[in-house]
mmCIF file of C-alpha atoms in Angstrom:
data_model
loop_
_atom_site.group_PDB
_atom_site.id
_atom_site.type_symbol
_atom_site.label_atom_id
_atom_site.label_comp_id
_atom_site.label_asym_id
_atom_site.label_seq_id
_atom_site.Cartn_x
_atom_site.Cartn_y
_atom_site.Cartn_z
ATOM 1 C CA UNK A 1 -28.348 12.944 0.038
ATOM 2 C CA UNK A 2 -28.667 11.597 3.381
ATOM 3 C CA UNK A 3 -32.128 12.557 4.273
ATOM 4 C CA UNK A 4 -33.358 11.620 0.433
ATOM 5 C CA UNK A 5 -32.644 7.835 1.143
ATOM 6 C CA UNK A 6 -34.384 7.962 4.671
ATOM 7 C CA UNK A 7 -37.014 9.391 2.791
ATOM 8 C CA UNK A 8 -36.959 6.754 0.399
ATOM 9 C CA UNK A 9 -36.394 3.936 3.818
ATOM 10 C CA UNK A 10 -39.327 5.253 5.237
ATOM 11 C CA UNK A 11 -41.106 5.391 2.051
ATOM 12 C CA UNK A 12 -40.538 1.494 1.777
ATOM 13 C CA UNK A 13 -41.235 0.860 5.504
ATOM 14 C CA UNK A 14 -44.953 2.403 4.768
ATOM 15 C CA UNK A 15 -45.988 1.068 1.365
ATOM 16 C CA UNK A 16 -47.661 -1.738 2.992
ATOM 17 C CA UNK A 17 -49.714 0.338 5.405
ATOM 18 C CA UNK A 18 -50.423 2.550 2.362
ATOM 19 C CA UNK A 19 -51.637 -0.196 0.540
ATOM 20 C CA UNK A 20 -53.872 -1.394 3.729
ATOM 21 C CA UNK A 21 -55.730 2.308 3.745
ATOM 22 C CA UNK A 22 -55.977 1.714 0.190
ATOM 23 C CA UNK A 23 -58.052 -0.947 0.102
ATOM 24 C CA UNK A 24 -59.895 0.614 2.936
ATOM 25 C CA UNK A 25 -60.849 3.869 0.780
ATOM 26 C CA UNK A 26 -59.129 6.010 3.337
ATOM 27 C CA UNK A 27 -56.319 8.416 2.737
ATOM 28 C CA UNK A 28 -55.391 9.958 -0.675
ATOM 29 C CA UNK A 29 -54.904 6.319 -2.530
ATOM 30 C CA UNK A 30 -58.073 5.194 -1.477
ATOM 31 C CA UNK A 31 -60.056 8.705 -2.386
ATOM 32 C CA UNK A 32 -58.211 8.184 -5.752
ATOM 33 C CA UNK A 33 -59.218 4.322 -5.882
ATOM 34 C CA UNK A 34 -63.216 5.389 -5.299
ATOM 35 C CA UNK A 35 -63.011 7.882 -7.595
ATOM 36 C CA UNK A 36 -62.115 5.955 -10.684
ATOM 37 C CA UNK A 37 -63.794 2.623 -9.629
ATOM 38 C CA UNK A 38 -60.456 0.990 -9.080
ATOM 39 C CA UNK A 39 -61.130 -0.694 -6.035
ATOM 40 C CA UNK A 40 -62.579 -4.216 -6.393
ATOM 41 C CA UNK A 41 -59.125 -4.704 -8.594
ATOM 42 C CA UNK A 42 -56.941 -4.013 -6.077
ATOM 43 C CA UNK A 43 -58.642 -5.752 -3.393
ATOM 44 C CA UNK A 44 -58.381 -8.919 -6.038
ATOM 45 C CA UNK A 45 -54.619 -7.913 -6.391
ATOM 46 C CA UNK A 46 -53.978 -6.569 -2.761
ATOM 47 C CA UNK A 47 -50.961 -9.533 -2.074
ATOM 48 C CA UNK A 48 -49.029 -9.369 -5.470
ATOM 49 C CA UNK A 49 -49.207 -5.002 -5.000
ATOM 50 C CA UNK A 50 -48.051 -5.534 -1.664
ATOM 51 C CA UNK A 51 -44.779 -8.011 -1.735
ATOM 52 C CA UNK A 52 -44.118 -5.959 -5.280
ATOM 53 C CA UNK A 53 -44.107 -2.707 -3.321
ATOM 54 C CA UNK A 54 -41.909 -4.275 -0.194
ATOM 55 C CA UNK A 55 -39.403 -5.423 -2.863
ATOM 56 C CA UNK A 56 -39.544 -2.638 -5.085
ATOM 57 C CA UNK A 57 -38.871 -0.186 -2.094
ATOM 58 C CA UNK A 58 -36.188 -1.913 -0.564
ATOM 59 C CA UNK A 59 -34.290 -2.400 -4.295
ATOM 60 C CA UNK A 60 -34.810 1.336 -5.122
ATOM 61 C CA UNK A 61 -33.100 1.774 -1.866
ATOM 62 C CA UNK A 62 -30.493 -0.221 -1.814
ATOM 63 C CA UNK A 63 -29.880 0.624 -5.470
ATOM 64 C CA UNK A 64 -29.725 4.399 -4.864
ATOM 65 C CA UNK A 65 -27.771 4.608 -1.371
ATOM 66 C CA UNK A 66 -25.168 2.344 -3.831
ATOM 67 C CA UNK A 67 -25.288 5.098 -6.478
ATOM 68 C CA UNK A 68 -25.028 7.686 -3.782
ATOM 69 C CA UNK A 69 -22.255 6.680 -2.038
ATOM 70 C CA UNK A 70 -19.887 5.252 -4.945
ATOM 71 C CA UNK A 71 -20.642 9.296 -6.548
ATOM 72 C CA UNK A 72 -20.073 10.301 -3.174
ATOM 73 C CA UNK A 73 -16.227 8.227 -3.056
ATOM 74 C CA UNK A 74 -15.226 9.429 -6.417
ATOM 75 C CA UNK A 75 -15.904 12.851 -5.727
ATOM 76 C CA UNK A 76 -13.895 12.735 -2.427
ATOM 77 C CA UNK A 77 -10.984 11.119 -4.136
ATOM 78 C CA UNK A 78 -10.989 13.679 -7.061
ATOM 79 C CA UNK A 79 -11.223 16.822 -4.765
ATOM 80 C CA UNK A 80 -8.522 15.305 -2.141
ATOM 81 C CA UNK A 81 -6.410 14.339 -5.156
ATOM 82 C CA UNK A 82 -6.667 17.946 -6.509
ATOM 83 C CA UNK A 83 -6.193 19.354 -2.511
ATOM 84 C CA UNK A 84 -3.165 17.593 -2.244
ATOM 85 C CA UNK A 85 -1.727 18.580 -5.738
ATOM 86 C CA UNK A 86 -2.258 22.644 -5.257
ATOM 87 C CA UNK A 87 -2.287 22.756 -1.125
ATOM 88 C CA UNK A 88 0.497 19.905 -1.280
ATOM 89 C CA UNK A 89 4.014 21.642 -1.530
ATOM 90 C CA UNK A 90 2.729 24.810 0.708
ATOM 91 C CA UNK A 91 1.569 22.833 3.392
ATOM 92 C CA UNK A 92 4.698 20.548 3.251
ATOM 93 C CA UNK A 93 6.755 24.169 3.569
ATOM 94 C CA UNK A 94 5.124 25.545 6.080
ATOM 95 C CA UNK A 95 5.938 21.973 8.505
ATOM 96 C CA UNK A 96 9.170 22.060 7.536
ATOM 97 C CA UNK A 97 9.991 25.608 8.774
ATOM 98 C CA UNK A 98 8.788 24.998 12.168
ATOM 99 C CA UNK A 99 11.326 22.749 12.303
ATOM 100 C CA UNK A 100 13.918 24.679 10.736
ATOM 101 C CA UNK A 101 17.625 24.378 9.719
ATOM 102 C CA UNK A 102 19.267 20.996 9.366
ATOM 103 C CA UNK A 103 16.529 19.163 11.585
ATOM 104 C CA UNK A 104 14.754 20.148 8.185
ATOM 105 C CA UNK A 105 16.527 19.217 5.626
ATOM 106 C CA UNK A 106 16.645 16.002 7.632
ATOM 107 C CA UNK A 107 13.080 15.685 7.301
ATOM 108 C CA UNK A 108 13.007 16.932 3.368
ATOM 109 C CA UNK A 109 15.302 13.803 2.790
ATOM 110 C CA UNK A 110 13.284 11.138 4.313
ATOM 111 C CA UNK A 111 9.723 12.623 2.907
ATOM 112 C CA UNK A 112 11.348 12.193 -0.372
ATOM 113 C CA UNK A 113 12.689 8.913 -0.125
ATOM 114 C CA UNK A 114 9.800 7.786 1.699
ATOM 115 C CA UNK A 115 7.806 9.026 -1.451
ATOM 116 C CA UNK A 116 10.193 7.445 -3.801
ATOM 117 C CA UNK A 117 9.729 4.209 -1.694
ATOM 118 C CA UNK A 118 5.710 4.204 -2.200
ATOM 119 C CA UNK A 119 6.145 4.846 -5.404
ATOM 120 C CA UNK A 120 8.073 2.133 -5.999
ATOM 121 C CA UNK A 121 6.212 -0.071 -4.197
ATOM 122 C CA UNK A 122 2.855 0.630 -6.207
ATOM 123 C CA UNK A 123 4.890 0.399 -9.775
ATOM 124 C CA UNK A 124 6.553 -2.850 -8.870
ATOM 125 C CA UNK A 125 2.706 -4.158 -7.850
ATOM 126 C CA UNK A 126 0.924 -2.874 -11.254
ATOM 127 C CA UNK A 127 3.917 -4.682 -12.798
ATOM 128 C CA UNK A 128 3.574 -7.979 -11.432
ATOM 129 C CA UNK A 129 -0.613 -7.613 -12.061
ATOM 130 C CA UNK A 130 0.053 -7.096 -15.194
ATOM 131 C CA UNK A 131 2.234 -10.224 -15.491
ATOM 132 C CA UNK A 132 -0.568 -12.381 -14.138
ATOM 133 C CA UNK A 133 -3.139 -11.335 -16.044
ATOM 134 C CA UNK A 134 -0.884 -11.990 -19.403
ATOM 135 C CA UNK A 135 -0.011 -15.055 -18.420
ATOM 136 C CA UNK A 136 -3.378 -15.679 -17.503
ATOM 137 C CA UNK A 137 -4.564 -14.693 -21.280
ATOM 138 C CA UNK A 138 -2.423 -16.542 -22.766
ATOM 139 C CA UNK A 139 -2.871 -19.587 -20.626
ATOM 140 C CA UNK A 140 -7.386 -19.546 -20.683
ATOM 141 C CA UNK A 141 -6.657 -18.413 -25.324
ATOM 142 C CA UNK A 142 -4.680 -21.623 -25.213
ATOM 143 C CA UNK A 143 -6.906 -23.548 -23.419
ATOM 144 C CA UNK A 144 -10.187 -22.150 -25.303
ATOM 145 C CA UNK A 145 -11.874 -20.312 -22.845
ATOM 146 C CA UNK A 146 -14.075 -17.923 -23.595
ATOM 147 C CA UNK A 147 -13.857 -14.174 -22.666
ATOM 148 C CA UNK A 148 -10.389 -14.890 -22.007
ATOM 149 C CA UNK A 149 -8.739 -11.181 -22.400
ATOM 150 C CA UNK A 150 -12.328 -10.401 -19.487
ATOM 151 C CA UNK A 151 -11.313 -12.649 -17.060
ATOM 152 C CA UNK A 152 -7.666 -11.861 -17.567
ATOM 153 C CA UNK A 153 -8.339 -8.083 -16.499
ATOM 154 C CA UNK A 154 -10.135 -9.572 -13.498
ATOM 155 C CA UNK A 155 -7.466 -11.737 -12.687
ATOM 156 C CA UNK A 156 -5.024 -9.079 -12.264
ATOM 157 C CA UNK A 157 -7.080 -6.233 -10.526
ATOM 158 C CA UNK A 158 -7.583 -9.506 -8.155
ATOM 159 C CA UNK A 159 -4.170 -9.939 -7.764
ATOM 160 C CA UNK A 160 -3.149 -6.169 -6.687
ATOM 161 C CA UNK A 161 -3.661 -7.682 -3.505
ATOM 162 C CA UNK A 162 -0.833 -9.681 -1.765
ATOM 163 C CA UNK A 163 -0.263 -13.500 -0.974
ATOM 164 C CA UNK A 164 -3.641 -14.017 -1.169
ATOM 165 C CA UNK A 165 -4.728 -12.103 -4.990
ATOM 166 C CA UNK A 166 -3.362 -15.156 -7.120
ATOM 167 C CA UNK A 167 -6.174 -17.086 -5.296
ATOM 168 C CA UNK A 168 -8.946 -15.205 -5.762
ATOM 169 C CA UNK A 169 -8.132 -15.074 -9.537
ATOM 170 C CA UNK A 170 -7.601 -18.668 -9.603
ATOM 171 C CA UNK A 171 -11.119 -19.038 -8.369
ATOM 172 C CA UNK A 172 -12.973 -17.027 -11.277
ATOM 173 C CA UNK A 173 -10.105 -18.185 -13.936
ATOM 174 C CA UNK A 174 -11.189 -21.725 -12.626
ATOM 175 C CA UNK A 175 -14.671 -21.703 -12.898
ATOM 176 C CA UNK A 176 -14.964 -20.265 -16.440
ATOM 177 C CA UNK A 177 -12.475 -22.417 -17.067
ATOM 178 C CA UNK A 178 -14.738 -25.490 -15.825
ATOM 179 C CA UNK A 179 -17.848 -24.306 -17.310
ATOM 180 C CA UNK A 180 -16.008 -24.539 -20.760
ATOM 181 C CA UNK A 181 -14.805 -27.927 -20.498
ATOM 182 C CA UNK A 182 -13.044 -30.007 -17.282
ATOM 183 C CA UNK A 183 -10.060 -30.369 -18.836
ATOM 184 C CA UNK A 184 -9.802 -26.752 -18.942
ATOM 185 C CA UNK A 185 -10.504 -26.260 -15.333
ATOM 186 C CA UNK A 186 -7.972 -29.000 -14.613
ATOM 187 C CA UNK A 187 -5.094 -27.370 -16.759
ATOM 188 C CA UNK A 188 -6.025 -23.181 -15.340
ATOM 189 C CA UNK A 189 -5.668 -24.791 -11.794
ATOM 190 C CA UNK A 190 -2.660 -26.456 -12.013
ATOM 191 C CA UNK A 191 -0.826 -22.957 -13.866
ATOM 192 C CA UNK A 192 -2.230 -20.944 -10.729
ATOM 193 C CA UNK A 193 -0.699 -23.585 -8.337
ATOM 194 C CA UNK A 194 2.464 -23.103 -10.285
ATOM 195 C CA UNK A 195 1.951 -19.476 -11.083
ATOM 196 C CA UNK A 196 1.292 -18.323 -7.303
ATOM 197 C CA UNK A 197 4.470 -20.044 -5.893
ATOM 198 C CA UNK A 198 6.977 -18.642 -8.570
ATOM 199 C CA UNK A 199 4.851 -15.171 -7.890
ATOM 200 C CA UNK A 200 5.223 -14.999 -4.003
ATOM 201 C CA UNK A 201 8.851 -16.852 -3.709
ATOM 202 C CA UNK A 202 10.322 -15.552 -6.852
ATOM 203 C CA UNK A 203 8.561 -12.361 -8.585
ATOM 204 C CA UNK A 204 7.817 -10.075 -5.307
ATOM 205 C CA UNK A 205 10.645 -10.392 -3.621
ATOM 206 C CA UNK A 206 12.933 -9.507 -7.000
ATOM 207 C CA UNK A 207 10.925 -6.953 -8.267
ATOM 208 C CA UNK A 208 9.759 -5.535 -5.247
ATOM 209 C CA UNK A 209 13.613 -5.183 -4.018
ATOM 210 C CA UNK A 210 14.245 -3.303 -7.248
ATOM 211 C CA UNK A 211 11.190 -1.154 -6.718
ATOM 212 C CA UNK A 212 11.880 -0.373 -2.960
ATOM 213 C CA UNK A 213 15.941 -0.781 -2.508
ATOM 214 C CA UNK A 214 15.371 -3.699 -0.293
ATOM 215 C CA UNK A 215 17.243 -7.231 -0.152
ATOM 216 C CA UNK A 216 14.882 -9.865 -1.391
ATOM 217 C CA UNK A 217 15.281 -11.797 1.645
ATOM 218 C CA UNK A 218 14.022 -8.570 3.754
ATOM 219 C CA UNK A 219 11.248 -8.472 1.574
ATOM 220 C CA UNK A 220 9.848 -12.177 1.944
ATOM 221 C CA UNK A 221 10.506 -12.116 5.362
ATOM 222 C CA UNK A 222 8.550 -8.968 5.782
ATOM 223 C CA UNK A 223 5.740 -9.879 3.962
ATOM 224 C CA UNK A 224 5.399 -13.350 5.711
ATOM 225 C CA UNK A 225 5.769 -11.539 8.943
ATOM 226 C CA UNK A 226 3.178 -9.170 8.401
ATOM 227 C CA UNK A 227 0.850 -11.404 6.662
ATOM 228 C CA UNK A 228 1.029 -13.466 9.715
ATOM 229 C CA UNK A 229 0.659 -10.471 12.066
ATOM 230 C CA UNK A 230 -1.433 -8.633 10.730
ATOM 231 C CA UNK A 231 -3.343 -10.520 8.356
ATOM 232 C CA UNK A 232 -4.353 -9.050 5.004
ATOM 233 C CA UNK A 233 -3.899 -5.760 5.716
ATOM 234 C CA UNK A 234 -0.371 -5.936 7.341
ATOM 235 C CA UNK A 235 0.931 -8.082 4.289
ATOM 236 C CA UNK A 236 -0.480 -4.911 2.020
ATOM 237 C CA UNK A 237 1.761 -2.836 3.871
ATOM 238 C CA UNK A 238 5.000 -4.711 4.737
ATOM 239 C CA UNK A 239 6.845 -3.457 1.942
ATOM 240 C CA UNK A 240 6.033 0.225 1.670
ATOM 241 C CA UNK A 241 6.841 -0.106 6.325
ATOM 242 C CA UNK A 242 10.185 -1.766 5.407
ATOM 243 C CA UNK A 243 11.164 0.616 2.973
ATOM 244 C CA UNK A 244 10.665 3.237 5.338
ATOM 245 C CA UNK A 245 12.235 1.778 8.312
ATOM 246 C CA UNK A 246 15.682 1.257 5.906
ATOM 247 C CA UNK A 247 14.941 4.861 5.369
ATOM 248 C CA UNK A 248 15.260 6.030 9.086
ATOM 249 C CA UNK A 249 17.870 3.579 10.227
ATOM 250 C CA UNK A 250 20.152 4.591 7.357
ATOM 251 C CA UNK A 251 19.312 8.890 8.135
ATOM 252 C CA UNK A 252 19.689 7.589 12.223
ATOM 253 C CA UNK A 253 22.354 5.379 13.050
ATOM 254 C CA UNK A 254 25.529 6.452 12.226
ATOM 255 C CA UNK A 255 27.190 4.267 9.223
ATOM 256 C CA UNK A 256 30.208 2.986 11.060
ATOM 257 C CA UNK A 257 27.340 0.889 13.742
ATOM 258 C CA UNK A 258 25.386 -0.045 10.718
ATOM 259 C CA UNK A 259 28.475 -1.699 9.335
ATOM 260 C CA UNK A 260 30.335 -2.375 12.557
ATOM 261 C CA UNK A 261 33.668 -0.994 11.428
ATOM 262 C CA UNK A 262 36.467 -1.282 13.283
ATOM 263 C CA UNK A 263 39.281 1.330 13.949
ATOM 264 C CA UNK A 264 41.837 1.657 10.939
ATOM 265 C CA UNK A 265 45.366 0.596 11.118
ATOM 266 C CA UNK A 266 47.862 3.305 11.586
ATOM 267 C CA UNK A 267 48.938 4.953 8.503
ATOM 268 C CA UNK A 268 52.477 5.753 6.942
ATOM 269 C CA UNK A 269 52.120 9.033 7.970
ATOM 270 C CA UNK A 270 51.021 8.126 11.851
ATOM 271 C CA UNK A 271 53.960 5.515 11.952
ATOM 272 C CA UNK A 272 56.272 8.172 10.940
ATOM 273 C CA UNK A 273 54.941 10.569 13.262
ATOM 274 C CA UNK A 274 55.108 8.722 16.292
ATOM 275 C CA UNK A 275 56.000 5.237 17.746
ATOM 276 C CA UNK A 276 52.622 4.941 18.904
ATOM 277 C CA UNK A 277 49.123 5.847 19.266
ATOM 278 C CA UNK A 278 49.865 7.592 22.753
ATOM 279 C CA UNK A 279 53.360 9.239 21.845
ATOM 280 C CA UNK A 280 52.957 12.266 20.388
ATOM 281 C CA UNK A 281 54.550 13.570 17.105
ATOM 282 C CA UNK A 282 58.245 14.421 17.647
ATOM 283 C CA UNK A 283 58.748 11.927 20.277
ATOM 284 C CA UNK A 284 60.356 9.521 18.846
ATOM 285 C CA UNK A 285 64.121 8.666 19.597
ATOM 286 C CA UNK A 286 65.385 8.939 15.952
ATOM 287 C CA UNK A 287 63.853 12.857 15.488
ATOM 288 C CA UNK A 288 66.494 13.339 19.060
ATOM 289 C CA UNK A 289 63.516 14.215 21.781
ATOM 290 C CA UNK A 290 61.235 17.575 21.950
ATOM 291 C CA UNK A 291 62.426 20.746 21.433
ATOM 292 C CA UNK A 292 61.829 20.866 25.354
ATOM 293 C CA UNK A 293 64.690 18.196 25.815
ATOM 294 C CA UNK A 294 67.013 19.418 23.852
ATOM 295 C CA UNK A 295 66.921 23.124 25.616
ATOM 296 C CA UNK A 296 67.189 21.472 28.665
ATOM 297 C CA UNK A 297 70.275 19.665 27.727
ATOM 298 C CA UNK A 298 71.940 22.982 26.293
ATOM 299 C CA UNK A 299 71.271 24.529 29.975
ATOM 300 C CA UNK A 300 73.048 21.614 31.838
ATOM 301 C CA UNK A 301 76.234 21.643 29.257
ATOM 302 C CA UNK A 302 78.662 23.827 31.113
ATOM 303 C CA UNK A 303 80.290 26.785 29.698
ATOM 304 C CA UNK A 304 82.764 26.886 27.204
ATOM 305 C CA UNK A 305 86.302 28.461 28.643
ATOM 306 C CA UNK A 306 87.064 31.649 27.023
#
């Protein structure tokens, strides 16, 4: 595919000189032109063939390398897709007994919840696209729009992207909104104002904690963070990164410095064993001393007369 669209580039790069020997009667064009008396009309036409073939070229360029590479993407997808699927769960075995034993199980359990947490994260996103883009129908069928359930899908493919998705949809929802009537415009503005504070203060960070096992508050935070950070591409994956990072500090650090427990109180059974943490069991006065005491005071006694 590669060389067929330099081909083609090239092509476009030398339609004018073509044309040039053309006109000249030199090269095959012009041999062609003299044969069938076509000359005198395309030295009348010579500019109009010439900015036709420039533009012509350079569209049938651009429009195939397009072509070429969105084939070229899907193909890739479907073939990694089908890699991962079949070559998946052996590959994922064989990494997992290099490490062997527990270190591996270790690992088995924070693949899977790591999985679980993408998942989540993706479900909880298609879920609150496809709330926008209902309330986006229903808002532009109200308001008389036309094409409304159209712009509605584009409104929540748009808004797949975080923070910043509501406003791109607002912009297309607004201007067909606008070119139907102002009043319109006025009213599909004002719900996206509305509609993209309730999304990013209310709807992510409740859905997305029930998608991903985070607190709300982690989640805002994190996306704000990461937004801020890393710009677009950090907010897209704040969630999914916090997710994990729950995931290894709960499989790391042990529970009792997660929670920072304290010791527990002695219990019945400790009290009754001993009169402290530092005497031993058997120690105490009431149970009469060791054993060690008590044979001790049996050798001092002296002996009974007979």
């Amino acid at each position: 595919m590669v060389p067929l669209l330099d081909e083609l580039a090239r092509f476009a790069d030398r339609a004018p000189d073509l044309l040039r020997e053309a006109r000249a009667g030199r090269g095959p064009v012009g041999e062609l032109l003299e044969r069938f008396h076509l000359r005198q009309y395309v030295e009348a036409h010579a500019d109009q063939f010439q900015r036709f073939g420039g533009q012509f070229g350079r569209s049938t360029v651009g429009l195939v390398r397009g072509t070429v590479q969105g084939v070229a993407g899907v193909l890739t997808v479907v073939v990694l897709a089908y890699l991962m699927v079949v070559q998946g769960p052996r590959i994922t075995a064989g990494t997992l007994a290099l490490a062997g034993g527990a270190r591996a199980e270790r690992l088995r359990r924070i693949g899977r919840a790591s999985a679980r947490t993408i998942t989540g994260y993706l479900s909880g996103n298609l879920l609150i696209s496809l709330i926008c883009g209902l309330a986006t129908f229903v808002v532009l069928a109200l308001t008389g729009v036309p094409f409304a359930a159209v712009i509605a899908l584009l409104v929540a493919i748009a808004d797949l992207i975080p923070l910043v998705g509501a406003t791109l949809g607002a912009i297309v929802a607004g201007g067909a909104g606008f070119l139907h009537s102002p009043t319109a415009g006025v009213v599909v503005l004002v719900f996206f104002v509305v509609y993209q504070q309730v999304e990013n203060h209310l709807l992510q960070p409740v859905i997305m904690s029930r998608a991903v096992q985070l607190n709300p508050l982690t989640v805002l935070v994190s996306v704000l963070l990461a937004a801020e950070l890393g710009g677009l591409l950090g907010a897209l994956l704040a969630i999914p990164a916090a997710g994990i990072a729950q995931i290894l500090v709960r499989e790391f650090v042990p529970a009792n410095r997660r929670a920072g427990s304290v010791p527990a109180a002695a219990g019945p059974a400790d009290r009754a064993g001993g009169g402290g943490p530092d005497q031993p069991a058997g120690d105490h006065p009431r149970d009469g001393g060791t054993a060690d005491s008590r044979h001790s005071g049996d050798r001092d006694r002296p002996p009974a007369a007979d």
